[in-house]
Coordinates of C-alpha atoms in Angstrom, one line a residue:
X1 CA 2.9 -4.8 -21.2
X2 CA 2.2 -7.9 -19.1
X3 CA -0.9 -8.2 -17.6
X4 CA -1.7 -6.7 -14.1
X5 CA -4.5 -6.0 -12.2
X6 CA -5.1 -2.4 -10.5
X7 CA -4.4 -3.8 -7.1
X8 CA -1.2 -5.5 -8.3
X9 CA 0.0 -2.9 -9.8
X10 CA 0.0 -0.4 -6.9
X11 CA 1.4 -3.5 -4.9
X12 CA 4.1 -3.7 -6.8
X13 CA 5.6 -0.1 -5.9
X14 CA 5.9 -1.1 -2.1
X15 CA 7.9 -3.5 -0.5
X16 CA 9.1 -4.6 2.8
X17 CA 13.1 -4.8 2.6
X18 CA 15.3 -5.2 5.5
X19 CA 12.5 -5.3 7.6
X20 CA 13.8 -3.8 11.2
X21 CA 11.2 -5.2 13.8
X22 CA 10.5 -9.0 13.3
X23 CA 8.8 -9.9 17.1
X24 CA 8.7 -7.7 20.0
X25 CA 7.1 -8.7 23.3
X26 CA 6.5 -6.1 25.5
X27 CA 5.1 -5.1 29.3
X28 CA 3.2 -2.9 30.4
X29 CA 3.6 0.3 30.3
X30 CA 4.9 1.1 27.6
X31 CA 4.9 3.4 24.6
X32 CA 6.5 2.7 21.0
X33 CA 6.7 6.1 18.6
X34 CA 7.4 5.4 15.2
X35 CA 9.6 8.0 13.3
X36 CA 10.8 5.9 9.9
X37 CA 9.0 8.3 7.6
X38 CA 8.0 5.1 6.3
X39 CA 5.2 5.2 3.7
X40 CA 3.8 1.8 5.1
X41 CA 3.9 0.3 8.6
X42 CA 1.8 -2.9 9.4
X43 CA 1.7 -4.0 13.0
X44 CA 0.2 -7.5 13.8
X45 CA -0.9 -8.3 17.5
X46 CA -0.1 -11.5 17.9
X47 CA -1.0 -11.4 21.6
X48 CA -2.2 -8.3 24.2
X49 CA -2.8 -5.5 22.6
X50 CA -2.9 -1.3 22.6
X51 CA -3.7 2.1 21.2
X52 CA -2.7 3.6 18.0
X53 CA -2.3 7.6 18.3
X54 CA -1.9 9.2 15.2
X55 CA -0.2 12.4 14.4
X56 CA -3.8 14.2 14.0
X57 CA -5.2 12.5 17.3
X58 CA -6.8 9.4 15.9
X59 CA -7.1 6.6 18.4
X60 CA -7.9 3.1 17.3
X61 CA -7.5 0.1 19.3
X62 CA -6.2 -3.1 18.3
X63 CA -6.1 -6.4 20.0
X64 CA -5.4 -10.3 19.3
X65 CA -5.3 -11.4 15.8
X66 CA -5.5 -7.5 14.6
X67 CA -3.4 -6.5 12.0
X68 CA -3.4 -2.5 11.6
X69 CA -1.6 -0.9 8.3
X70 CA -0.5 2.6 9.3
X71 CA 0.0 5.3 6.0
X72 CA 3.4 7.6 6.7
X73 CA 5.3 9.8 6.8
X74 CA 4.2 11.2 9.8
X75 CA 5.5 9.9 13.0
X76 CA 3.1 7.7 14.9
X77 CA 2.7 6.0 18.9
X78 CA 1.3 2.6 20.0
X79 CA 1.0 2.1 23.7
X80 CA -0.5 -0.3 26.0
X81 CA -2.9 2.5 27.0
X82 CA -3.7 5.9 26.1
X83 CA -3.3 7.4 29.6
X84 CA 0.5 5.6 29.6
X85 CA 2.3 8.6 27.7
X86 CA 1.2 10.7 30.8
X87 CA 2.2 8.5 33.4
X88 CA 5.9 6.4 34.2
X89 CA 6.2 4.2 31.4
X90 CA 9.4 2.4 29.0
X91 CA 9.6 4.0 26.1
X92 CA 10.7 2.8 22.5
X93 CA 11.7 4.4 19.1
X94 CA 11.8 2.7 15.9
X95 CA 13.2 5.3 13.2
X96 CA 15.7 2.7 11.1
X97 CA 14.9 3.8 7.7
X98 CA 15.7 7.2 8.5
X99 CA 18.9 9.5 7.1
X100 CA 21.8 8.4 9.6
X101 CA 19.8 5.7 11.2
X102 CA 22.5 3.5 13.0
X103 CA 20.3 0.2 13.8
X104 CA 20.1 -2.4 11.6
X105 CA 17.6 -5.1 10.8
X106 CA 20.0 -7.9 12.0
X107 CA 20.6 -5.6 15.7
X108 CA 16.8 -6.0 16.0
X109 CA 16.1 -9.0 14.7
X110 CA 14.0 -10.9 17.0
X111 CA 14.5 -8.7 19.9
X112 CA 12.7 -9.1 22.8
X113 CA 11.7 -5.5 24.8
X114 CA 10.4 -6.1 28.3
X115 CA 10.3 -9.7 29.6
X116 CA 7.8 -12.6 28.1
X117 CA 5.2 -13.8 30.2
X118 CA 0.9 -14.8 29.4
X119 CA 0.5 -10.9 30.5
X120 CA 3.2 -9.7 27.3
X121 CA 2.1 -8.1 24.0
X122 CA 3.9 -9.2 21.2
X123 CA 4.3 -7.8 17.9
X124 CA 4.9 -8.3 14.3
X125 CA 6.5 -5.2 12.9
X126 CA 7.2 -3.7 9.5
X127 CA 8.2 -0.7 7.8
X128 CA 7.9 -0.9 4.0
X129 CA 9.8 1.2 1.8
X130 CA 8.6 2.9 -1.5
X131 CA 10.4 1.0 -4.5
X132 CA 8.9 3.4 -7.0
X133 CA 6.3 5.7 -7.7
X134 CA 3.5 3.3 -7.9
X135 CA 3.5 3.7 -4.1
X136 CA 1.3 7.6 -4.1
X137 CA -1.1 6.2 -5.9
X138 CA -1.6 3.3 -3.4
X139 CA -1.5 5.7 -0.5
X140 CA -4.1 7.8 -1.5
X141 CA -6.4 4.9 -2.3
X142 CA -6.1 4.1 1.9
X143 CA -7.4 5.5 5.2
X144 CA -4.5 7.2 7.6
X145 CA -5.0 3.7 9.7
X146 CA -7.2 0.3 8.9
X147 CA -7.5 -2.4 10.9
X148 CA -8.5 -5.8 9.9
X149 CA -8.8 -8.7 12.5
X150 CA -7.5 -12.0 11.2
X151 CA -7.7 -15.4 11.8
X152 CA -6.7 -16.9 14.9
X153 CA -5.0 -19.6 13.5
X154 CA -3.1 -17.5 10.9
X155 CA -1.8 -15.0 13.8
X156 CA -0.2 -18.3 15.4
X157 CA 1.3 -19.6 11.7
X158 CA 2.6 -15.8 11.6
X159 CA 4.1 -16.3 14.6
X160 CA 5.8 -19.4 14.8
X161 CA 7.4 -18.0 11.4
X162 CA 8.7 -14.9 12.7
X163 CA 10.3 -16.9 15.6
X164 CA 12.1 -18.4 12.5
X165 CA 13.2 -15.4 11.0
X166 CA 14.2 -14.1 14.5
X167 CA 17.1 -16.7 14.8
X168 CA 18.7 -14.8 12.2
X169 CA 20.0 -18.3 10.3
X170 CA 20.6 -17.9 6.2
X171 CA 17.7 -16.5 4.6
X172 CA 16.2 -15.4 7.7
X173 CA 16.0 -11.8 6.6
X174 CA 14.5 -12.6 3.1
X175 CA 12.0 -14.9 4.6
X176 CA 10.5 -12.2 7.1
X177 CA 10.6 -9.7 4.1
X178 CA 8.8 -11.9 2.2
X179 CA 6.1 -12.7 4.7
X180 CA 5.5 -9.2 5.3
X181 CA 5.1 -8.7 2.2
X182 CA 2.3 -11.6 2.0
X183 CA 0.7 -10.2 5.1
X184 CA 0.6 -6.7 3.2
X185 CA -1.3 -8.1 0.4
X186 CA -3.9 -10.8 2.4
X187 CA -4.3 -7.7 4.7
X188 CA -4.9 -5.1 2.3
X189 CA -7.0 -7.3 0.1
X190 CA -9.5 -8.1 3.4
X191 CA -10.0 -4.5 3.6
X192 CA -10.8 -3.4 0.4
X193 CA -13.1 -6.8 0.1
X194 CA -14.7 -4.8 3.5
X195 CA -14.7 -1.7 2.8
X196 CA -17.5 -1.4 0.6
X197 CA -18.3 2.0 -0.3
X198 CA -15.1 3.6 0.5
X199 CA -13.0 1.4 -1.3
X200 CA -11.8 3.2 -4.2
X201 CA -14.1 2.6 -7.2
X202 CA -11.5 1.0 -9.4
X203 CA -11.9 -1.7 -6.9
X204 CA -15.6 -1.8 -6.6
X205 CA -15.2 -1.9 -10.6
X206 CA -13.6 -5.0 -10.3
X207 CA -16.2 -6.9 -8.4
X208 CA -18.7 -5.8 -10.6
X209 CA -20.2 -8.6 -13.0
X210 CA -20.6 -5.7 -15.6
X211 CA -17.5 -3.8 -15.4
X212 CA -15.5 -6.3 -14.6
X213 CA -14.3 -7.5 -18.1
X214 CA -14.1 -4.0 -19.5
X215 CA -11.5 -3.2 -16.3
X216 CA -9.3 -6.2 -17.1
X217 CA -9.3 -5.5 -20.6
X218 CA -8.2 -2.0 -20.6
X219 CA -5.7 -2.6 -18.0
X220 CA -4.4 -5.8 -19.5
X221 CA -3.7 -3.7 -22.4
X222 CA -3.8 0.6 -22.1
X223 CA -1.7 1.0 -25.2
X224 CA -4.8 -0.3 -26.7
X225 CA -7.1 2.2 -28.3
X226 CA -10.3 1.9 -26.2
X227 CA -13.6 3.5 -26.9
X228 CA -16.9 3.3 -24.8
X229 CA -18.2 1.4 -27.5
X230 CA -15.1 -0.9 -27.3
X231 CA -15.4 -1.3 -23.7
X232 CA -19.2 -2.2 -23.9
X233 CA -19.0 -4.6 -26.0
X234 CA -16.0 -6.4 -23.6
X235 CA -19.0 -6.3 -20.9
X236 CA -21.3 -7.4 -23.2
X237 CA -24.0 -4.5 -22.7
X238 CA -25.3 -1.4 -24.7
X239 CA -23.3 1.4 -25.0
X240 CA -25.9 3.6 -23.1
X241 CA -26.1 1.3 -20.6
X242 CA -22.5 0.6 -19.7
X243 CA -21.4 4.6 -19.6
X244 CA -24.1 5.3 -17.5
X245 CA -23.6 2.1 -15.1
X246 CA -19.8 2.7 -15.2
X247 CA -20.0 6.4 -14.1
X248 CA -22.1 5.7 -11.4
X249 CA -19.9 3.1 -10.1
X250 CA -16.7 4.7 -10.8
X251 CA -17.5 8.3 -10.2
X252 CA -16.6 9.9 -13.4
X253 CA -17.4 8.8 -17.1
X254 CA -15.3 5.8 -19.1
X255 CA -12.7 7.6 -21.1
X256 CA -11.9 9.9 -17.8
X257 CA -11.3 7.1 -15.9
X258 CA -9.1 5.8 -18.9
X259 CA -7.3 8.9 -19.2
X260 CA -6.4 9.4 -15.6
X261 CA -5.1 5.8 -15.5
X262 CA -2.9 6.4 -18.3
X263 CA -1.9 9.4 -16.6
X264 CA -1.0 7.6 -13.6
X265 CA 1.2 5.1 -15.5
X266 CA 3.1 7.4 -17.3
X267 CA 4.2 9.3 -14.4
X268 CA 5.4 6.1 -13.0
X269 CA 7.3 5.0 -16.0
X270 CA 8.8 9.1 -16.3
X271 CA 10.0 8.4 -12.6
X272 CA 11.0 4.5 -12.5
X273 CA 12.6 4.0 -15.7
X274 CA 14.8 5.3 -18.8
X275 CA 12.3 4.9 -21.6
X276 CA 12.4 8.3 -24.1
X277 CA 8.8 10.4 -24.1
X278 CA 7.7 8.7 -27.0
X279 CA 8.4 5.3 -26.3
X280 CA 6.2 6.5 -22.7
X281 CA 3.5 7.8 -24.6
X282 CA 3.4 4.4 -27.1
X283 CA 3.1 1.9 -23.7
X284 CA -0.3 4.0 -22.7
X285 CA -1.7 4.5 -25.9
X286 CA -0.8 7.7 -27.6
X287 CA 0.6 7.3 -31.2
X288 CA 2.9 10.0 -30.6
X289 CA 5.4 12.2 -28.5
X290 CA 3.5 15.4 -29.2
X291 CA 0.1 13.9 -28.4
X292 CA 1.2 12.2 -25.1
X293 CA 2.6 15.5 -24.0
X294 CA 0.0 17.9 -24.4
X295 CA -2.2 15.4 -22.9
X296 CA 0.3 15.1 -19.9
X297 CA 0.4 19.1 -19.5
X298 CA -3.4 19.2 -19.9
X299 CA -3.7 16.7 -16.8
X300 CA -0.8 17.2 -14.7
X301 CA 0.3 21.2 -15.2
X302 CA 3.8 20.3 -16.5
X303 CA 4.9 18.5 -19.6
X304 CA 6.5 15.2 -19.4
X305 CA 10.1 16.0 -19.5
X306 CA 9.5 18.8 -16.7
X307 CA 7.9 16.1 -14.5
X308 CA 10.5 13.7 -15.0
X309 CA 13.3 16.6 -13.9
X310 CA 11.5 17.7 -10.9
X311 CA 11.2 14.0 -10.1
X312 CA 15.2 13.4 -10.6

C-alpha cells in the first residue's frame, strides 16, 4: 500500500466535484439555507460578512478573510444578521446535490445575487461530495462548524481565481473544483494545527517528536505485523516508556489504536472496492480470512461480508 498519512487519507474520501456556487455577492438582507445534504460545505468571506445558524441553534460569525467548514447533512442558514430571518429579507436556497435537483454548476457559475457595491458580501461557496467511505471517519474527527481566519492576501488570490472560474471558459469547472479542494486542505490543516487539545489524538500523535515515527511507520505500512516493542524501537524509546507516553497522548493503549485503524481501513476497502475478504484482511495485516473476520465481528458487530451487503 503506498504511503499515506492519517490526514491524507481521510482527505482523500471527500472531494469538491461540480462545485455549484463559485462567487456570490450579496445585499443586505438576506438569508441563504443550505439543503444539499452535503457532508462538507466551506464558505469563504471574501468581503462583508454574516451568521451561521445551525440546525441545533449554533450561531457563529464570520467575517473578512474567514473561511468556515460546515459538517452535513443537516440543512443549514447564513444571513447578513441573525434578526434578518424575522424581518423582510431575499432569500436564497442552494440544494444542487440533492435527488432531482434541476440547477447545475454551469447555471450558477459565477452568479451574482443582489447587486455589487463596497457595502456587498461576497462569497466562495462549496459543497463537497463523499467519494467513498473514508469521508465518516473524517466527519467525526470535526466540530459541526470551524472557522479559521486566513490571510488577507490569500482571500484576494482566492478571489481573483474564482472570478476565473466564473467565466465559465475550458477548464473553468475543473479549476474551481480543484481550488476548493486546496482550500479544504490549507483550511482544515490550520485548524487541526489550532485546535490543540481537541484535535483528534491521531493528529496530536503526529506532532509529537516521540510518536511521530512510530505513527508514520504503522501507517506507511498496517499489513505490517507491529508490536509495542516494534513500535518503540521506531521512536527510539523503552518499551515502558512509549506505551505509557502513547496512551496518554492518544487515549487508549498502542495495539488498540492499531486495531481500530485497521478496522477503519477495512471497512473502507469492504465499501470502495472489489477485493475478496481475504485479500482485505492481508492489506491490514491479518494472515488470514478467518482471522480478519472474527476480528471484524469482535469490533464492528457484523462480519465482513454482512458489512459489505448492508453497505451495497
Amino acid at each position: 500500500m503506498r504511503s499515506m498519512d492519517p490526514l491524507s487519507s481521510l482527505l482523500s474520501g471527500i472531494r469538491a466535484e461540480g462545485s455549484v456556487v463559485t462567487h456570490a455577492v450579496l445585499t443586505a438582507p438576506w438569508t441563504i439555507r443550505f439543503a444539499d445534504d452535503a457532508p462538507l460545505t466551506m464558505i469563504s468571506v471574501l468581503r462583508g460578512g454574516g451568521t451561521l445558524m445551525l440546525a441545533d441553534g449554533t450561531e457563529r460569525a464570520v467575517g473578512p478573510g474567514d473561511t468556515a467548514i460546515v459538517r452535513g447533512p443537516a440543512p443549514f442558514h447564513l444571513v447578513d444578521h441573525p434578526t434578518t430571518v424575522h424581518s423582510p429579507h431575499t432569500t436564497y436556497e442552494i440544494a444542487c446535490f440533492t435527488k432531482d435537483a434541476e440547477c447545475t454548476a454551469q447555471e450558477l457559475g459565477g452568479i451574482h445575487w443582489g447587486t455589487d457595491s463596497e457595502e456587498a458580501t461576497a462569497l466562495i461557496v462549496g459543497a463537497y461530495r463523499a467519494s467513498n467511505h473514508r469521508h465518516e471517519r473524517l466527519l467525526r474527527a470535526l466540530p459541526p462548524v470551524l472557522v479559521i481566519t486566513e490571510d488577507v492576501e490569500v482571500c484576494a488570490w482566492l478571489e481573483t481565481a474564482a472570478a476565473d472560474a466564473a467565466q465559465l471558459s475550458a477548464g473553468s469547472q475543473a479549476l474551481m473544483d480543484r481550488l476548493l479542494d486546496w482550500a479544504l486542505v490549507c483550511t482544515l490543516r490550520n485548524w487541526f494545527d489550532q485546535a490543540g487539545a481537541d484535535a483528534p489524538g491521531w493528529y496530536r500523535g503526529l506532532a509529537d517528536p516521540v510518536l511521530a515515527p512510530a505513527l508514520q511507520a504503522f501507517h506507511d505500512r498496517p499489513a505490517e505485523t507491529w508490536t509495542v516493542a516494534s513500535l518503540a524501537a521506531r521512536a527510539g524509546v523503552s518499551r515502558a516508556l512509549f506505551a505509557k507516553r502513547f496512551t496518554k497522548l492518544m487515549g487508549r493503549p498502542p495495539l488498540a489504536y492499531l486495531t481500530e485503524c485497521r478496522m477503519d481501513e477495512a471497512e473502507a476497502l469492504l465499501t470502495d472496492t472489489d477485493l475478496s475478504i481475504a485479500q482485505i484482511g492481508r492489506s491490514v495485516g491479518y494472515a488470514d480470512a478467518f482471522g480478519f473476520s472474527a476480528a471484524f465481528k469482535r469490533h464492528k458487530g457484523q462480519s465482513p461480508r454482512m458489512f459489505r451487503t448492508a453497505a451495497a
